[in-house]
Amino acid sequence: MIAAGKKVKLSWIDEQDYEELYLLKYGEANPEWKKWDAPYFHLERKTFEVYKRKMAEKPAGMEAKITADMQLIGTVAYYWEYEPSNWLEAGIVIYHPDFWSGGYGSEALALWIEHLFTSMPIPRVGITTWSGNERMMRTAAKQGMKLEGRMRKCRLYNGEYYDSIRMGILREEWDVRKSRSLP
């Protein structure tokens, strides 16, 4: 286990999780979660064998599962925007709508940010989303992330243009937030 909060736990994904994660991601033709997670990018379906191989090839530590009430509900991950300068972006997906707007994603993102700052010499954690995903922007803001960039009308979804949104928090800002929340 990586970290535990009041509502969720973050743990490393292992091979035993692949089938359940595959079904969460590809089990429905038009999953509800995809309407919020970059819906302007087509969800490319993979066979389970290809998915399993891609998961096994991922570098260790880049993705973790989120569980709540002993149920796998989503994942957190990071990727390098530009590794030579330690520019890292984080991501989160909660697949089950029953766990949306209940604080599960906010807690998972907070635990992931803490893990990233604790385990890596990075100066900042950022997220990229789109202006149609107001829940993600609120979740990021709850963690102290600030709007760092807005590329206007560059995401086309269902015939409507949306902005691409970049938010982030610096290590020193995270440390101040942490120190204020200690008892």
Coordinates of N, CA and C in Angstrom, one line a residue:
M1 N 0.8 -1.2 0.0 CA 0.0 0.0 0.0 C 0.9 1.2 0.0
I2 N 0.4 2.3 -0.7 CA 1.2 3.5 -0.8 C 0.7 4.5 0.3
A3 N -0.6 4.6 0.4 CA -1.2 5.6 1.4 C -2.6 5.3 1.6
A4 N -3.1 5.7 2.8 CA -4.5 5.5 3.1 C -5.1 6.7 3.7
G5 N -6.3 7.1 3.3 CA -7.0 8.2 3.9 C -8.2 7.7 4.6
K6 N -9.2 8.5 4.8 CA -10.4 8.1 5.5 C -11.4 7.4 4.5
K7 N -11.3 7.7 3.2 CA -12.2 7.2 2.2 C -11.5 6.2 1.3
V8 N -10.3 6.5 0.9 CA -9.6 5.7 -0.1 C -8.3 5.2 0.3
K9 N -7.8 4.2 -0.4 CA -6.4 3.7 -0.3 C -5.8 3.7 -1.7
L10 N -4.5 4.0 -1.7 CA -3.7 3.9 -2.9 C -2.8 2.7 -2.8
S11 N -2.8 1.8 -3.8 CA -1.9 0.7 -3.8 C -1.3 0.5 -5.2
W12 N -0.2 -0.2 -5.2 CA 0.4 -0.5 -6.5 C -0.5 -1.5 -7.3
I13 N -0.6 -1.3 -8.6 CA -1.3 -2.2 -9.4 C -0.4 -3.4 -9.6
D14 N -1.0 -4.6 -9.5 CA -0.3 -5.8 -9.8 C -1.1 -6.6 -10.9
E15 N -0.5 -7.7 -11.3 CA -1.1 -8.4 -12.4 C -2.5 -8.9 -12.1
Q16 N -2.8 -9.2 -10.8 CA -4.1 -9.6 -10.4 C -5.2 -8.6 -10.6
D17 N -4.8 -7.3 -10.8 CA -5.7 -6.2 -11.0 C -6.0 -6.0 -12.5
Y18 N -5.2 -6.5 -13.4 CA -5.4 -6.2 -14.8 C -6.8 -6.5 -15.3
E19 N -7.3 -7.6 -15.0 CA -8.6 -7.9 -15.6 C -9.7 -7.0 -15.1
E20 N -9.7 -6.7 -13.8 CA -10.7 -5.7 -13.3 C -10.5 -4.3 -13.9
L21 N -9.3 -3.9 -14.0 CA -9.1 -2.6 -14.6 C -9.4 -2.6 -16.1
Y22 N -9.1 -3.6 -16.8 CA -9.5 -3.7 -18.2 C -11.0 -3.6 -18.3
L23 N -11.8 -4.3 -17.5 CA -13.2 -4.2 -17.6 C -13.8 -2.8 -17.2
L24 N -13.1 -2.2 -16.2 CA -13.6 -0.8 -15.9 C -13.3 0.1 -17.1
K25 N -12.2 0.0 -17.7 CA -11.9 0.9 -18.8 C -12.6 0.5 -20.1
Y26 N -12.7 -0.8 -20.5 CA -13.2 -1.2 -21.8 C -14.5 -2.0 -21.8
G27 N -15.0 -2.2 -20.6 CA -16.1 -3.1 -20.4 C -17.4 -2.6 -21.0
E28 N -17.6 -1.3 -21.1 CA -18.8 -0.7 -21.7 C -18.4 0.0 -23.0
A29 N -19.4 0.0 -24.0 CA -19.1 0.6 -25.3 C -18.9 2.2 -25.1
N30 N -19.7 2.8 -24.3 CA -19.6 4.3 -24.1 C -19.6 4.6 -22.6
P31 N -18.5 4.3 -21.9 CA -18.5 4.5 -20.5 C -18.7 5.9 -20.0
E32 N -19.4 6.1 -19.0 CA -19.8 7.4 -18.4 C -18.5 8.2 -18.1
W33 N -17.5 7.5 -17.5 CA -16.3 8.2 -17.1 C -15.6 8.9 -18.2
K34 N -15.7 8.3 -19.4 CA -15.0 8.8 -20.6 C -15.6 10.2 -21.0
K35 N -16.8 10.5 -20.6 CA -17.4 11.8 -21.0 C -16.7 12.9 -20.3
W36 N -15.9 12.6 -19.3 CA -15.2 13.6 -18.5 C -13.7 13.5 -18.6
D37 N -13.2 12.4 -18.9 CA -11.8 12.2 -19.0 C -11.4 12.3 -20.5
A38 N -11.0 13.5 -20.9 CA -10.6 13.9 -22.2 C -11.5 13.2 -23.3
P39 N -12.8 13.5 -23.3 CA -13.7 12.8 -24.3 C -13.4 13.2 -25.7
Y40 N -12.6 14.2 -26.0 CA -12.2 14.6 -27.3 C -11.2 13.7 -27.9
F41 N -10.6 12.8 -27.1 CA -9.7 11.8 -27.5 C -10.4 10.5 -27.6
H42 N -10.4 9.8 -28.7 CA -11.1 8.5 -28.8 C -10.4 7.4 -27.9
L43 N -11.3 6.7 -27.3 CA -10.8 5.6 -26.4 C -10.5 4.4 -27.3
E44 N -9.2 4.2 -27.5 CA -8.8 3.1 -28.4 C -8.9 1.7 -27.7
R45 N -9.8 0.9 -28.1 CA -10.0 -0.4 -27.5 C -8.8 -1.3 -27.8
K46 N -8.4 -2.1 -26.8 CA -7.3 -3.0 -26.9 C -7.9 -4.4 -26.5
T47 N -7.2 -5.4 -27.0 CA -7.6 -6.8 -26.5 C -7.0 -6.9 -25.1
F48 N -7.5 -7.8 -24.4 CA -7.0 -8.0 -23.0 C -5.5 -8.3 -23.0
E49 N -5.1 -9.1 -24.0 CA -3.7 -9.5 -24.1 C -2.8 -8.3 -24.3
V50 N -3.2 -7.4 -25.2 CA -2.4 -6.2 -25.5 C -2.4 -5.3 -24.3
Y51 N -3.6 -5.1 -23.6 CA -3.6 -4.3 -22.4 C -2.7 -4.9 -21.3
K52 N -2.7 -6.1 -21.1 CA -1.9 -6.8 -20.1 C -0.4 -6.5 -20.4
R53 N 0.0 -6.7 -21.6 CA 1.4 -6.5 -22.0 C 1.8 -5.0 -21.8
K54 N 0.9 -4.1 -22.2 CA 1.2 -2.6 -22.0 C 1.3 -2.3 -20.5
M55 N 0.4 -2.9 -19.7 CA 0.5 -2.6 -18.2 C 1.8 -3.2 -17.7
A56 N 2.2 -4.3 -18.1 CA 3.4 -4.9 -17.6 C 4.7 -4.2 -18.0
E57 N 4.6 -3.5 -19.1 CA 5.7 -2.7 -19.7 C 5.9 -1.3 -19.0
K58 N 4.8 -0.9 -18.3 CA 4.9 0.5 -17.7 C 6.0 0.5 -16.6
P59 N 6.8 1.6 -16.5 CA 7.7 1.7 -15.4 C 7.1 1.6 -14.1
A60 N 7.7 1.0 -13.1 CA 7.2 0.8 -11.8 C 6.9 2.2 -11.2
G61 N 5.8 2.3 -10.5 CA 5.6 3.5 -9.7 C 4.8 4.6 -10.5
M62 N 4.5 4.4 -11.7 CA 3.8 5.5 -12.5 C 2.3 5.4 -12.4
E63 N 1.7 4.4 -11.9 CA 0.3 4.3 -11.8 C -0.1 3.4 -10.6
A64 N -1.1 3.8 -9.9 CA -1.6 3.1 -8.7 C -3.1 3.0 -8.8
K65 N -3.7 2.0 -8.1 CA -5.1 1.8 -8.0 C -5.7 2.5 -6.8
I66 N -6.9 2.9 -7.0 CA -7.7 3.6 -5.9 C -8.8 2.6 -5.5
T67 N -8.8 2.3 -4.2 CA -9.9 1.5 -3.7 C -10.6 2.2 -2.6
A68 N -11.9 1.9 -2.5 CA -12.8 2.4 -1.5 C -13.8 1.3 -1.1
D69 N -14.0 1.1 0.2 CA -14.9 0.1 0.6 C -14.5 -1.3 0.0
M70 N -13.2 -1.6 -0.1 CA -12.7 -2.8 -0.7 C -13.0 -3.0 -2.1
Q71 N -13.3 -1.9 -2.8 CA -13.7 -2.0 -4.3 C -12.7 -1.1 -5.1
L72 N -12.2 -1.6 -6.2 CA -11.3 -0.9 -7.0 C -12.2 0.1 -7.8
I73 N -11.9 1.4 -7.6 CA -12.8 2.5 -8.2 C -12.1 3.3 -9.2
G74 N -10.8 3.3 -9.3 CA -10.1 4.1 -10.2 C -8.6 4.0 -10.1
T75 N -7.9 4.9 -10.8 CA -6.4 4.9 -10.8 C -5.9 6.4 -10.7
V76 N -4.7 6.5 -10.2 CA -3.9 7.7 -10.3 C -2.6 7.4 -11.0
A77 N -2.1 8.4 -11.7 CA -0.9 8.1 -12.5 C -0.1 9.4 -12.6
Y78 N 1.1 9.3 -13.1 CA 1.8 10.5 -13.5 C 2.5 10.2 -14.9
Y79 N 2.9 11.2 -15.5 CA 3.7 11.1 -16.7 C 4.6 12.3 -16.8
W80 N 5.7 12.1 -17.5 CA 6.7 13.2 -17.7 C 6.3 14.1 -18.9
E81 N 6.1 15.3 -18.6 CA 5.9 16.3 -19.7 C 7.3 16.6 -20.2
Y82 N 8.3 16.8 -19.3 CA 9.7 17.0 -19.7 C 10.5 16.6 -18.6
E83 N 11.0 15.3 -18.6 CA 11.7 14.7 -17.5 C 13.0 15.5 -17.2
P84 N 13.8 16.0 -18.1 CA 15.1 16.6 -17.8 C 14.9 17.8 -16.8
S85 N 13.7 18.4 -16.8 CA 13.5 19.5 -15.8 C 12.5 19.1 -14.7
N86 N 12.3 17.8 -14.6 CA 11.4 17.3 -13.6 C 10.0 17.8 -13.7
W87 N 9.5 18.0 -14.9 CA 8.1 18.5 -15.2 C 7.2 17.3 -15.3
L88 N 6.4 17.2 -14.2 CA 5.6 16.0 -14.1 C 4.1 16.4 -14.1
E89 N 3.3 15.6 -14.7 CA 1.8 15.8 -14.7 C 1.2 14.6 -14.1
A90 N 0.2 14.8 -13.2 CA -0.5 13.7 -12.6 C -1.9 13.6 -13.2
G91 N -2.5 12.4 -13.0 CA -3.8 12.2 -13.5 C -4.6 11.3 -12.6
I92 N -5.9 11.4 -12.7 CA -6.8 10.6 -11.9 C -8.0 10.2 -12.6
V93 N -8.5 9.0 -12.5 CA -9.8 8.6 -13.1 C -10.5 7.8 -12.0
I94 N -11.7 8.2 -11.8 CA -12.7 7.4 -10.9 C -13.7 6.8 -11.9
Y95 N -13.6 5.5 -12.1 CA -14.5 4.9 -13.1 C -15.9 4.8 -12.7
H96 N -16.2 4.6 -11.4 CA -17.6 4.4 -10.9 C -18.3 5.7 -10.6
P97 N -19.3 6.0 -11.3 CA -20.1 7.3 -11.0 C -20.6 7.3 -9.5
D98 N -20.8 6.2 -8.9 CA -21.3 6.2 -7.5 C -20.3 6.8 -6.6
F99 N -19.0 6.9 -7.0 CA -18.0 7.5 -6.2 C -17.6 8.9 -6.7
W100 N -18.4 9.5 -7.5 CA -18.1 10.9 -8.0 C -18.8 11.9 -7.0
S101 N -18.2 13.0 -6.8 CA -18.7 14.1 -6.0 C -18.9 13.7 -4.5
G102 N -18.1 12.7 -4.0 CA -18.2 12.3 -2.6 C -16.9 12.5 -1.9
G103 N -15.9 13.2 -2.5 CA -14.6 13.4 -1.9 C -13.6 12.3 -2.1
Y104 N -14.0 11.3 -2.8 CA -13.0 10.2 -3.0 C -11.9 10.6 -3.9
G105 N -12.2 11.3 -5.0 CA -11.2 11.8 -5.9 C -10.3 12.8 -5.3
S106 N -10.9 13.7 -4.5 CA -10.1 14.7 -3.8 C -9.1 14.1 -2.9
E107 N -9.6 13.1 -2.1 CA -8.6 12.5 -1.2 C -7.6 11.7 -1.9
A108 N -8.0 11.0 -3.0 CA -7.0 10.2 -3.8 C -5.9 11.1 -4.4
L109 N -6.4 12.2 -4.9 CA -5.4 13.2 -5.5 C -4.5 13.7 -4.5
A110 N -5.0 14.1 -3.3 CA -4.1 14.6 -2.2 C -3.1 13.5 -1.8
L111 N -3.5 12.3 -1.7 CA -2.6 11.2 -1.3 C -1.5 11.0 -2.4
W112 N -1.9 11.1 -3.6 CA -1.0 10.9 -4.7 C 0.0 12.1 -4.8
I113 N -0.5 13.3 -4.7 CA 0.4 14.5 -4.6 C 1.5 14.3 -3.5
E114 N 1.0 13.9 -2.3 CA 1.9 13.7 -1.2 C 3.0 12.7 -1.6
H115 N 2.5 11.6 -2.1 CA 3.4 10.5 -2.5 C 4.4 11.0 -3.5
L116 N 4.0 11.7 -4.5 CA 4.9 12.2 -5.6 C 6.0 13.1 -5.0
F117 N 5.5 14.1 -4.1 CA 6.5 15.0 -3.5 C 7.4 14.3 -2.5
T118 N 6.9 13.3 -1.9 CA 7.8 12.5 -0.9 C 8.8 11.6 -1.6
S119 N 8.4 11.1 -2.7 CA 9.3 10.0 -3.3 C 10.1 10.5 -4.5
M120 N 9.9 11.8 -4.9 CA 10.6 12.3 -6.1 C 11.1 13.7 -5.9
P121 N 12.3 14.1 -6.5 CA 12.8 15.4 -6.3 C 12.2 16.4 -7.3
I122 N 10.9 16.5 -7.3 CA 10.2 17.4 -8.3 C 9.8 18.7 -7.6
P123 N 9.8 19.8 -8.3 CA 9.4 21.1 -7.8 C 7.9 21.4 -7.9
R124 N 7.2 20.6 -8.7 CA 5.8 20.9 -9.0 C 5.0 19.6 -9.4
V125 N 3.7 19.6 -9.1 CA 2.8 18.6 -9.6 C 1.7 19.3 -10.3
G126 N 1.5 18.9 -11.5 CA 0.4 19.6 -12.3 C -0.6 18.6 -12.8
I127 N -1.7 19.1 -13.3 CA -2.7 18.4 -14.0 C -3.1 19.1 -15.2
T128 N -3.6 18.4 -16.2 CA -4.2 19.0 -17.4 C -5.6 18.4 -17.6
T129 N -6.5 19.3 -17.8 CA -7.9 18.9 -18.0 C -8.6 19.8 -19.0
W130 N -9.8 19.8 -19.1 CA -10.5 20.7 -20.0 C -11.7 21.4 -19.3
S131 N -12.1 22.5 -19.8 CA -13.1 23.4 -19.1 C -14.4 22.8 -18.9
G132 N -14.7 21.7 -19.6 CA -15.9 20.9 -19.4 C -15.9 20.0 -18.2
N133 N -14.8 19.8 -17.6 CA -14.7 19.0 -16.5 C -14.5 19.8 -15.2
E134 N -15.6 20.4 -14.8 CA -15.6 21.3 -13.6 C -15.2 20.6 -12.3
R135 N -15.6 19.3 -12.2 CA -15.3 18.5 -11.0 C -13.8 18.4 -10.9
M136 N -13.1 18.1 -12.0 CA -11.6 18.0 -11.9 C -11.0 19.3 -11.5
M137 N -11.5 20.4 -12.0 CA -10.9 21.7 -11.7 C -11.2 22.0 -10.2
R138 N -12.3 21.6 -9.7 CA -12.6 21.9 -8.2 C -11.7 21.0 -7.4
T139 N -11.6 19.7 -7.8 CA -10.7 18.8 -7.1 C -9.3 19.3 -7.0
A140 N -8.8 19.8 -8.1 CA -7.4 20.3 -8.1 C -7.3 21.5 -7.3
A141 N -8.3 22.4 -7.3 CA -8.3 23.6 -6.5 C -8.3 23.3 -5.0
K142 N -9.1 22.3 -4.7 CA -9.1 21.8 -3.2 C -7.7 21.4 -2.7
Q143 N -6.9 21.0 -3.6 CA -5.5 20.6 -3.2 C -4.5 21.8 -3.3
G144 N -5.1 22.9 -3.6 CA -4.2 24.1 -3.6 C -3.6 24.4 -5.0
M145 N -4.0 23.6 -6.0 CA -3.5 23.9 -7.3 C -4.1 25.2 -7.9
K146 N -3.2 25.9 -8.6 CA -3.6 27.2 -9.1 C -3.7 27.0 -10.7
L147 N -4.5 27.8 -11.3 CA -4.6 27.9 -12.7 C -3.3 28.4 -13.2
E148 N -2.6 27.7 -14.1 CA -1.4 28.1 -14.6 C -1.5 28.4 -16.1
G149 N -2.5 27.8 -16.8 CA -2.6 28.0 -18.2 C -4.0 27.7 -18.7
R150 N -4.4 28.5 -19.6 CA -5.7 28.2 -20.3 C -5.6 28.5 -21.7
M151 N -5.6 27.4 -22.5 CA -5.5 27.5 -24.0 C -7.0 27.5 -24.4
R152 N -7.4 28.6 -24.9 CA -8.8 28.8 -25.3 C -9.3 28.1 -26.5
K153 N -10.4 27.5 -26.4 CA -11.1 26.9 -27.5 C -10.2 26.0 -28.4
C154 N -9.5 25.1 -27.7 CA -8.7 24.2 -28.5 C -9.1 22.7 -28.3
R155 N -10.2 22.5 -27.5 CA -10.7 21.1 -27.4 C -12.2 21.1 -28.0
L156 N -12.4 20.3 -29.0 CA -13.7 20.2 -29.6 C -14.4 18.9 -29.2
Y157 N -15.5 19.1 -28.6 CA -16.3 17.9 -28.1 C -17.8 18.2 -28.4
N158 N -18.4 17.2 -29.0 CA -19.8 17.3 -29.4 C -20.2 18.6 -30.1
G159 N -19.3 19.1 -31.0 CA -19.6 20.3 -31.7 C -19.3 21.6 -31.0
E160 N -18.8 21.5 -29.8 CA -18.6 22.7 -29.0 C -17.1 22.8 -28.6
Y161 N -16.6 24.0 -28.6 CA -15.2 24.2 -28.2 C -15.1 24.5 -26.7
Y162 N -14.0 23.9 -26.1 CA -13.7 24.1 -24.7 C -12.2 24.5 -24.6
D163 N -11.9 25.0 -23.4 CA -10.5 25.4 -23.2 C -9.7 24.2 -22.6
S164 N -8.4 24.1 -22.9 CA -7.6 23.2 -22.2 C -7.1 23.9 -20.9
I165 N -7.1 23.3 -19.8 CA -6.8 23.9 -18.5 C -5.5 23.2 -17.9
R166 N -4.6 24.0 -17.5 CA -3.4 23.5 -16.7 C -3.4 24.1 -15.3
M167 N -3.3 23.2 -14.3 CA -3.3 23.7 -13.0 C -2.1 23.0 -12.3
G168 N -1.5 23.6 -11.3 CA -0.4 23.0 -10.6 C -0.1 23.6 -9.2
I169 N 0.7 22.8 -8.5 CA 1.1 23.3 -7.1 C 2.6 23.0 -7.0
L170 N 3.3 24.0 -6.4 CA 4.7 23.9 -6.2 C 4.9 23.1 -4.9
R171 N 6.1 22.5 -4.7 CA 6.4 21.8 -3.5 C 6.3 22.7 -2.3
E172 N 6.8 23.9 -2.4 CA 6.7 24.8 -1.2 C 5.3 25.2 -0.8
E173 N 4.4 25.3 -1.8 CA 3.0 25.6 -1.5 C 2.4 24.4 -0.9
W174 N 2.7 23.2 -1.3 CA 2.2 21.9 -0.7 C 2.7 21.8 0.7
D175 N 3.9 22.1 1.0 CA 4.5 22.0 2.3 C 3.8 23.0 3.3
V176 N 3.5 24.2 2.8 CA 2.7 25.1 3.6 C 1.3 24.6 3.9
R177 N 0.6 24.1 2.9 CA -0.7 23.5 3.1 C -0.7 22.4 4.2
K178 N 0.3 21.5 4.0 CA 0.5 20.4 5.0 C 0.7 20.9 6.4
S179 N 1.6 21.9 6.5 CA 1.9 22.4 7.9 C 0.7 23.0 8.5
R180 N -0.2 23.6 7.8 CA -1.4 24.2 8.3 C -2.4 23.2 8.7
S181 N -2.4 22.0 8.1 CA -3.4 21.0 8.4 C -3.0 20.1 9.6
L182 N -1.8 20.2 10.1 CA -1.3 19.4 11.2 C -2.1 19.8 12.5
P183 N -2.3 18.8 13.3 CA -3.1 19.2 14.6 C -2.2 20.0 15.6

